[in-house]
Amino acid sequence: MRHLLSPLDFSVEEVDHMLRLASDISENPDKYSHVCDGKKLATLFYEPSTRTRLSFEAAMLNLGGKTLGFQSAQSSSASKGESVADTIRVISCYADIAAMRHPKEGAPAVAASFSNIPVINAGDGGHNHPTQTFTDLLTIKKLKGRLDNMTIGLCGDLKFGRTVHSLVNAMKRYKNVKFIFISPVELKIPQYLREELTNENYDFVETNTLEDVMPELDILYMTRVQQERFFNEADYIRLKDSFILTESKLALAKDDCYVLHPLPRVNEISVEIDNDPRAAYFKQVQNGVYVRMALIMILLGLDKEFPID
Ligand code: CP
């Protein structure tokens, strides 16, 4: 049995297989509409979500399966003190696979160690968000035709943004990828990530000016300042609008520099950009369903019945 806790749990070859399967699903959805007949996905969400939870549910429904779950810690027996370990043992009796979001880093890993079914990390605190990363990779691959030879700017809350941490870990495995980290000083990438990139000789730059680096970028990955991870409301208010992508800033970018955002958006991308052909964040949302369909198939061992090579 296999879990997904970090994007690095899958090798580059396995990620490539997943992305090819997701692309085939997007082109031939009917072929996959009964793959999970009789199977159940449990969504265990201890934190709010729109995209991740509903795209997991849509993915399982599209595959012919069924879903069950809870949307908040408050509506589950966690509110009565039940541990993650006990909850997953119980859910293992009800479902074939589970997706878990939790505010504490490592909670899905704890669940996996007690589980009899595959556990997918659907976001743990400020740590990882691997299914968002696979969604981002599929989107970049479809738009640019490659995942290597790329300069990617990551802008906003790079300290608490788990999508950033996961995406950097995933992208650094491809050749000639340069990272430009754009953030206020207080929201720079965590020290452990900086040390990893430095020790492994990756090409990266840290700056607090978006305009200066715009012309270099092949991908601009905008992120929201993560209000829920701040200890101090005043700091959040001071930092929340540090970077707002406007038409005038996007005018500095290449014609094929695509703008991604894991969403939800607050103020960091002006809505005037939504109709620009380079705005790719709603394409990302659609790709999230295909990637999660592919992932469910792989973790349940059902992909072998659908060779795509
Ligand atoms: N991208 C993402 O994780 O969105 P949700 O918080 O709505 O699931």
Tab-separated table of C-alpha atoms in Angstrom, residues 10 28 42 99 153 200 305:
chain	number	residue	atom	x	y	z
A	10	PHE	CA	6.896	9.865	-6.419
A	28	ASN	CA	-10.801	10.791	-23.063
A	42	ALA	CA	-13.097	9.706	2.276
A	99	ALA	CA	-7.526	12.577	1.443
A	153	GLY	CA	9.150	33.372	-10.037
A	200	GLU	CA	22.539	21.201	-3.422
A	305	GLU	CA	-5.519	-1.596	-16.556
